[in-house]
């Protein structure tokens, strides 16, 4: 059920108060003398409804103006204090306390003005107010103010929770980007090392008279070695205390079966489907695809426990598509609730290759993770064309 916008709520409250005030004023005027004054009170009711309508824009000003105008009316007419006037005052007090901090001078003055309003209402009318009437007025005023403070406090807590959540999300993104950068730097360092070795091998195969070619390959070797050294320095900054030495081969889709065997041993029933003809992919893309499937299966273990999972890898001419679908918890199993860092990591990895990620629960139960990576089209010569 959708909530009404604040403007619609204001119009609704103003309309209700206007109807209540008009009904009370027209129904309470029994004598001819009262009927002569009814038009003035009709104007007062509509003016009060207008103040209720704009109360959020300047709550202290609206409350003060209404309180002073009501006190003047009490003093002038004496016996015309009505319930709608008191209820309007409570609404304006609630708005002030819910919009302005309690320690603010405007709120303190608003409470004083409300006290003067109640006091003038009791003293101005012809019939005496007893202790019970005074107690009801004080209790209702306290309830309005206390409810307003509770609403204000709830808003503050909600803002703090949202800011805290945003901070955690930013920290999680930074952590995932550092992890991704560390892994990709490992891949790049390995690739550059291979290039350096190939350049050195090619230089050794040159004839003695091929001086230009020898000098060119020497420059390539030196530049490559400097690049590898810089990458190692960067890896040293990115390396954590996890004990990883960066020497183990990076995961890829070719090692996907090893991963599936591990999660099967943990209790998941996993079925792998590979569509299309696999083709060589960049090491970074292979690593990201592997990590997305790994994170999706880990989330299934956390949230669904032992479940059936279908993993589909589709090698299409222009895209690499991944899909991990589980059938949800079994036997009322409630998995551990994570902080959502896994989905953040997936989004970062997909965004790195300008891909698309879709996640969410299924109507019949279960959860689906789908990722799509665009691939470059290559000519027979191996040159990349625009996607």
Coordinates of C-alpha atoms in Angstrom, one line a residue:
X1 CA 0.0 0.0 0.0
X2 CA 1.5 3.3 -1.1
X3 CA 1.7 6.2 1.3
X4 CA 0.0 9.5 0.6
X5 CA 2.4 12.4 -0.2
X6 CA 2.7 15.1 2.5
X7 CA 0.8 17.7 0.4
X8 CA -2.2 15.3 0.1
X9 CA -2.1 14.6 3.8
X10 CA -2.1 18.4 4.6
X11 CA -5.1 18.9 2.3
X12 CA -6.9 16.0 3.9
X13 CA -6.3 17.2 7.5
X14 CA -7.3 20.8 6.6
X15 CA -10.5 19.6 4.9
X16 CA -11.4 17.5 7.9
X17 CA -10.7 20.3 10.4
X18 CA -12.7 22.8 8.3
X19 CA -15.7 20.3 8.1
X20 CA -15.5 19.7 11.8
X21 CA -15.3 23.4 12.7
X22 CA -18.1 24.3 10.4
X23 CA -20.3 21.5 11.7
X24 CA -19.6 22.5 15.3
X25 CA -20.1 26.2 14.8
X26 CA -23.4 25.9 12.8
X27 CA -24.8 23.2 15.1
X28 CA -24.0 25.1 18.3
X29 CA -25.6 28.4 17.5
X30 CA -29.1 28.2 19.0
X31 CA -29.9 31.8 19.8
X32 CA -30.6 34.6 17.4
X33 CA -27.6 36.4 18.9
X34 CA -25.4 33.5 18.0
X35 CA -26.7 33.4 14.5
X36 CA -25.7 37.0 13.9
X37 CA -22.1 36.1 14.7
X38 CA -22.0 32.9 12.7
X39 CA -20.6 34.5 9.5
X40 CA -17.6 35.7 11.5
X41 CA -16.9 32.3 12.9
X42 CA -17.3 30.7 9.5
X43 CA -14.5 32.9 8.3
X44 CA -12.4 32.0 11.4
X45 CA -12.9 28.3 10.7
X46 CA -11.7 28.6 7.1
X47 CA -8.7 30.8 8.2
X48 CA -7.7 28.1 10.7
X49 CA -8.0 25.4 8.0
X50 CA -5.7 27.5 5.8
X51 CA -3.1 27.7 8.6
X52 CA -3.3 23.9 9.0
X53 CA -2.7 23.6 5.3
X54 CA 0.6 25.6 5.4
X55 CA 1.8 24.6 8.8
X56 CA 4.8 22.7 7.6
X57 CA 6.3 25.7 5.9
X58 CA 6.7 27.9 9.0
X59 CA 5.4 25.8 12.0
X60 CA 6.5 28.3 14.7
X61 CA 5.0 31.3 12.9
X62 CA 1.7 29.5 12.1
X63 CA 1.4 28.3 15.7
X64 CA 2.1 31.8 17.2
X65 CA -0.3 33.6 14.8
X66 CA -3.1 31.1 15.5
X67 CA -2.5 31.2 19.3
X68 CA -2.6 35.0 19.4
X69 CA -5.7 35.2 17.2
X70 CA -7.5 32.6 19.3
X71 CA -6.6 34.4 22.6
X72 CA -8.1 37.6 21.2
X73 CA -11.3 35.8 20.1
X74 CA -11.6 34.2 23.6
X75 CA -11.2 37.6 25.2
X76 CA -13.7 39.3 22.8
X77 CA -16.4 36.7 22.7
X78 CA -15.9 35.0 26.1
X79 CA -18.2 32.1 25.7
X80 CA -17.3 30.9 22.2
X81 CA -14.4 28.6 22.9
X82 CA -15.0 25.5 20.7
X83 CA -13.4 22.0 20.5
X84 CA -12.2 22.6 16.9
X85 CA -10.1 25.5 18.1
X86 CA -8.3 23.4 20.7
X87 CA -7.8 20.5 18.3
X88 CA -6.3 22.8 15.7
X89 CA -3.9 24.1 18.4
X90 CA -2.9 20.5 19.1
X91 CA -2.2 19.8 15.4
X92 CA -0.1 22.9 15.1
X93 CA 1.9 22.0 18.3
X94 CA 2.5 18.5 17.0
X95 CA 3.8 19.9 13.7
X96 CA 6.2 22.3 15.4
X97 CA 7.7 19.6 17.7
X98 CA 7.9 17.0 14.9
X99 CA 9.6 19.5 12.5
X100 CA 11.9 21.4 14.9
X101 CA 14.3 19.9 17.5
X102 CA 13.0 20.1 21.0
X103 CA 16.1 22.1 22.2
X104 CA 15.4 24.8 19.5
X105 CA 14.3 28.1 20.9
X106 CA 11.3 28.2 18.5
X107 CA 10.0 24.9 20.0
X108 CA 10.4 26.1 23.5
X109 CA 8.6 29.3 22.7
X110 CA 5.9 27.3 20.9
X111 CA 5.3 25.3 24.1
X112 CA 5.0 28.5 26.1
X113 CA 2.6 30.0 23.5
X114 CA 0.5 26.8 23.7
X115 CA 0.4 27.0 27.5
X116 CA -0.9 30.6 27.2
X117 CA -3.5 29.5 24.6
X118 CA -4.8 26.9 27.0
X119 CA -4.8 29.3 29.9
X120 CA -6.6 32.0 28.0
X121 CA -9.2 29.5 26.8
X122 CA -9.9 28.5 30.4
X123 CA -10.0 32.0 31.8
X124 CA -12.0 33.7 29.0
X125 CA -15.1 31.5 28.9
X126 CA -18.2 32.2 31.0
X127 CA -18.5 28.8 32.6
X128 CA -15.8 27.7 35.1
X129 CA -13.2 25.0 34.2
X130 CA -12.9 22.3 36.8
X131 CA -9.8 20.3 37.7
X132 CA -11.0 17.5 35.3
X133 CA -11.1 19.9 32.4
X134 CA -7.7 21.2 33.1
X135 CA -6.3 17.7 33.4
X136 CA -7.8 16.7 30.1
X137 CA -6.3 19.8 28.4
X138 CA -2.9 19.2 29.9
X139 CA -2.9 15.5 29.0
X140 CA -4.0 16.1 25.4
X141 CA -1.4 18.9 25.0
X142 CA 1.3 16.6 26.4
X143 CA 0.2 13.8 24.1
X144 CA 0.4 16.1 21.0
X145 CA 3.9 17.3 22.0
X146 CA 5.2 13.9 22.9
X147 CA 3.9 12.3 19.7
X148 CA 5.5 15.1 17.7
X149 CA 8.8 14.5 19.5
X150 CA 8.6 10.8 18.8
X151 CA 8.0 11.5 15.1
X152 CA 11.0 13.8 15.1
X153 CA 13.2 11.3 16.8
X154 CA 12.1 8.5 14.4
X155 CA 13.1 10.7 11.5
X156 CA 16.5 11.3 13.0
X157 CA 17.1 7.6 13.6
X158 CA 16.0 6.9 10.1
X159 CA 18.4 9.5 8.7
X160 CA 21.3 8.1 10.8
X161 CA 20.5 4.6 9.7
X162 CA 20.5 5.6 6.1
X163 CA 23.8 7.5 6.4
X164 CA 25.3 4.5 8.2
X165 CA 24.1 2.2 5.5
X166 CA 25.5 4.4 2.8
X167 CA 28.8 4.6 4.6
X168 CA 29.0 0.8 4.9
X169 CA 28.0 0.5 1.2
X170 CA 30.9 2.9 0.2
X171 CA 33.3 0.9 2.3
X172 CA 32.1 -2.3 0.8
X173 CA 32.5 -0.9 -2.8
X174 CA 36.1 0.3 -1.9
X175 CA 36.9 -3.1 -0.5
X176 CA 35.6 -4.9 -3.5
X177 CA 37.4 -2.6 -5.9
X178 CA 40.7 -3.2 -4.1
X179 CA 40.1 -6.9 -4.3
X180 CA 39.3 -6.7 -8.0
X181 CA 42.3 -4.5 -8.6
X182 CA 44.6 -6.9 -6.8
X183 CA 43.4 -9.9 -8.8
X184 CA 43.6 -8.0 -12.1
X185 CA 47.1 -6.7 -11.3
X186 CA 48.1 -10.4 -10.8
X187 CA 46.7 -11.2 -14.2
X188 CA 48.4 -8.2 -15.9
X189 CA 51.7 -8.8 -14.2
X190 CA 51.7 -12.4 -15.4
X191 CA 50.8 -11.4 -19.0
X192 CA 53.5 -8.7 -19.1
X193 CA 56.1 -11.2 -17.7
X194 CA 55.2 -13.6 -20.6
X195 CA 55.6 -10.8 -23.1
X196 CA 59.1 -10.0 -21.7
X197 CA 60.2 -13.6 -21.9
X198 CA 58.9 -13.8 -25.5
X199 CA 60.7 -10.6 -26.4
X200 CA 64.0 -12.0 -24.9
X201 CA 63.6 -15.3 -26.7
X202 CA 63.0 -13.5 -30.0
X203 CA 66.1 -11.3 -29.4
X204 CA 68.3 -14.4 -28.9
X205 CA 67.1 -15.8 -32.2
X206 CA 68.2 -12.7 -34.3
X207 CA 71.1 -12.8 -36.6
X208 CA 74.2 -10.7 -35.6
X209 CA 73.5 -8.2 -38.4
X210 CA 69.9 -7.4 -37.2
X211 CA 71.0 -4.5 -35.0
X212 CA 67.8 -2.5 -35.3
X213 CA 65.6 -5.4 -34.4
X214 CA 67.9 -6.3 -31.5
X215 CA 67.8 -2.8 -30.1
X216 CA 64.0 -2.6 -30.5
X217 CA 63.5 -5.9 -28.6
X218 CA 66.0 -4.8 -26.0
X219 CA 63.9 -1.7 -25.4
X220 CA 60.7 -3.8 -25.2
X221 CA 62.4 -6.1 -22.6
X222 CA 63.6 -3.2 -20.4
X223 CA 60.2 -1.5 -20.5
X224 CA 58.5 -4.8 -19.8
X225 CA 60.7 -5.5 -16.8
X226 CA 60.1 -2.0 -15.4
X227 CA 56.4 -2.4 -15.8
X228 CA 56.5 -5.8 -14.0
X229 CA 58.5 -4.2 -11.2
X230 CA 56.0 -1.3 -10.8
X231 CA 53.1 -3.8 -10.9
X232 CA 54.8 -5.8 -8.1
X233 CA 55.1 -2.6 -6.0
X234 CA 51.4 -1.9 -6.6
X235 CA 50.5 -5.4 -5.7
X236 CA 52.5 -5.0 -2.4
X237 CA 50.3 -2.0 -1.6
X238 CA 47.1 -3.9 -2.4
X239 CA 48.1 -7.2 -0.8
X240 CA 46.3 -7.9 2.4
X241 CA 47.4 -10.1 5.3
X242 CA 45.4 -13.0 4.0
X243 CA 48.5 -15.0 3.4
X244 CA 48.1 -15.0 -0.4
X245 CA 51.4 -14.9 -2.3
X246 CA 50.0 -14.3 -5.8
X247 CA 51.7 -17.3 -7.2
X248 CA 48.6 -19.6 -7.5
X249 CA 46.9 -19.6 -10.9
X250 CA 44.0 -17.3 -11.1
X251 CA 40.5 -18.9 -11.4
X252 CA 38.8 -19.1 -14.7
X253 CA 35.8 -20.8 -16.3
X254 CA 38.0 -23.7 -17.2
X255 CA 38.3 -24.5 -13.4
X256 CA 34.5 -24.1 -12.8
X257 CA 34.0 -27.8 -12.2
X258 CA 36.5 -27.7 -9.3
X259 CA 34.3 -24.9 -7.7
X260 CA 31.1 -26.9 -8.2
X261 CA 32.6 -29.9 -6.5
X262 CA 33.4 -27.8 -3.5
X263 CA 29.9 -26.4 -3.2
X264 CA 28.4 -29.9 -3.8
X265 CA 30.4 -31.1 -0.8
X266 CA 28.9 -28.3 1.2
X267 CA 25.4 -29.5 0.5
X268 CA 24.3 -27.8 -2.8
X269 CA 22.9 -29.9 -5.6
X270 CA 24.4 -28.1 -8.6
X271 CA 23.8 -28.7 -12.3
X272 CA 26.0 -27.1 -14.8
X273 CA 24.9 -26.3 -18.4
X274 CA 27.3 -24.9 -21.0
X275 CA 25.8 -23.6 -24.2
X276 CA 27.7 -22.6 -27.3
X277 CA 31.3 -23.1 -28.2
X278 CA 33.7 -21.8 -25.6
X279 CA 36.4 -19.5 -27.1
X280 CA 39.4 -17.7 -25.7
X281 CA 38.5 -14.8 -23.4
X282 CA 40.7 -12.3 -21.6
X283 CA 42.1 -13.4 -18.3
X284 CA 40.3 -10.6 -16.5
X285 CA 37.0 -11.5 -18.0
X286 CA 37.5 -15.2 -17.2
X287 CA 38.3 -14.2 -13.6
X288 CA 35.3 -11.9 -13.2
X289 CA 32.9 -14.5 -14.6
X290 CA 34.3 -17.2 -12.3
X291 CA 34.0 -14.9 -9.2
X292 CA 30.4 -14.0 -10.0
X293 CA 29.4 -17.6 -10.1
X294 CA 31.4 -18.3 -7.0
X295 CA 29.7 -15.4 -5.1
X296 CA 26.2 -16.4 -6.3
X297 CA 26.7 -20.0 -5.0
X298 CA 28.1 -18.7 -1.7
X299 CA 25.0 -16.5 -1.3
X300 CA 22.8 -19.5 -2.0
X301 CA 24.6 -21.4 0.8
X302 CA 24.2 -18.5 3.2
X303 CA 20.5 -17.7 2.5
X304 CA 19.0 -20.9 1.2
X305 CA 21.1 -23.6 2.7
X306 CA 21.0 -27.0 0.9
X307 CA 19.2 -26.3 -2.3
X308 CA 19.1 -27.2 -6.0
X309 CA 21.0 -24.8 -8.2
X310 CA 21.2 -24.5 -11.9
X311 CA 24.3 -22.8 -13.3
X312 CA 24.2 -21.9 -17.0
X313 CA 27.2 -20.5 -19.0
X314 CA 26.2 -19.3 -22.5
X315 CA 28.9 -18.5 -25.1
X316 CA 27.2 -16.4 -27.7
X317 CA 28.8 -14.6 -30.7
X318 CA 28.7 -11.2 -29.0
X319 CA 28.1 -11.9 -25.3
X320 CA 29.0 -14.2 -22.5
X321 CA 26.0 -14.9 -20.4
X322 CA 25.9 -16.3 -16.8
X323 CA 22.9 -17.5 -14.9
X324 CA 22.7 -19.0 -11.4
X325 CA 19.2 -20.0 -10.2
X326 CA 18.3 -21.7 -7.0
X327 CA 14.9 -23.1 -5.9
X328 CA 15.0 -21.5 -2.4
X329 CA 15.3 -22.8 1.1
X330 CA 14.2 -26.3 2.0
X331 CA 12.4 -27.5 5.1
X332 CA 12.0 -24.0 6.5
X333 CA 15.7 -23.4 6.5
X334 CA 16.6 -19.8 7.1
X335 CA 20.1 -18.9 5.9
X336 CA 22.5 -16.4 7.4
X337 CA 21.8 -12.8 6.6
X338 CA 24.7 -11.2 4.9
X339 CA 25.6 -7.5 4.5
X340 CA 25.1 -7.5 0.7
X341 CA 28.8 -7.2 -0.1
X342 CA 28.5 -10.1 -2.5
X343 CA 26.1 -8.3 -4.8
X344 CA 28.3 -5.2 -4.6
X345 CA 31.2 -7.2 -5.8
X346 CA 29.2 -8.6 -8.7
X347 CA 28.1 -5.2 -9.8
X348 CA 31.6 -3.9 -9.7
X349 CA 33.0 -6.8 -11.8
X350 CA 30.2 -6.5 -14.3
X351 CA 30.6 -2.7 -14.6
X352 CA 34.3 -3.2 -15.2
X353 CA 33.5 -4.8 -18.5
X354 CA 30.5 -2.7 -19.3
X355 CA 28.1 -5.6 -18.8
X356 CA 24.7 -6.0 -17.2
X357 CA 23.7 -7.6 -13.9
X358 CA 20.2 -8.7 -12.8
X359 CA 19.4 -10.2 -9.4
X360 CA 16.2 -10.8 -7.5
X361 CA 13.8 -13.4 -6.1
X362 CA 11.6 -15.5 -8.3
X363 CA 7.8 -15.6 -8.0
X364 CA 7.6 -19.3 -7.3
X365 CA 10.5 -19.1 -4.8
X366 CA 14.2 -19.1 -5.2
X367 CA 16.7 -16.5 -6.4
X368 CA 18.2 -15.7 -9.7
X369 CA 21.5 -14.0 -10.6
X370 CA 22.1 -13.2 -14.3
X371 CA 25.2 -11.4 -15.8
X372 CA 25.9 -10.5 -19.4
X373 CA 29.4 -9.5 -20.7
X374 CA 29.7 -7.9 -24.1
X375 CA 32.5 -9.5 -26.2
X376 CA 34.6 -7.9 -28.9
X377 CA 34.2 -9.3 -32.4
X378 CA 37.6 -10.4 -33.9
X379 CA 38.6 -10.6 -37.5
X380 CA 40.5 -13.6 -38.9
X381 CA 43.7 -11.6 -38.4
X382 CA 42.9 -11.3 -34.7
X383 CA 42.2 -7.6 -34.6
X384 CA 39.4 -6.4 -32.4
X385 CA 36.5 -4.5 -34.0
X386 CA 34.0 -2.2 -32.3
X387 CA 31.3 -4.0 -30.5

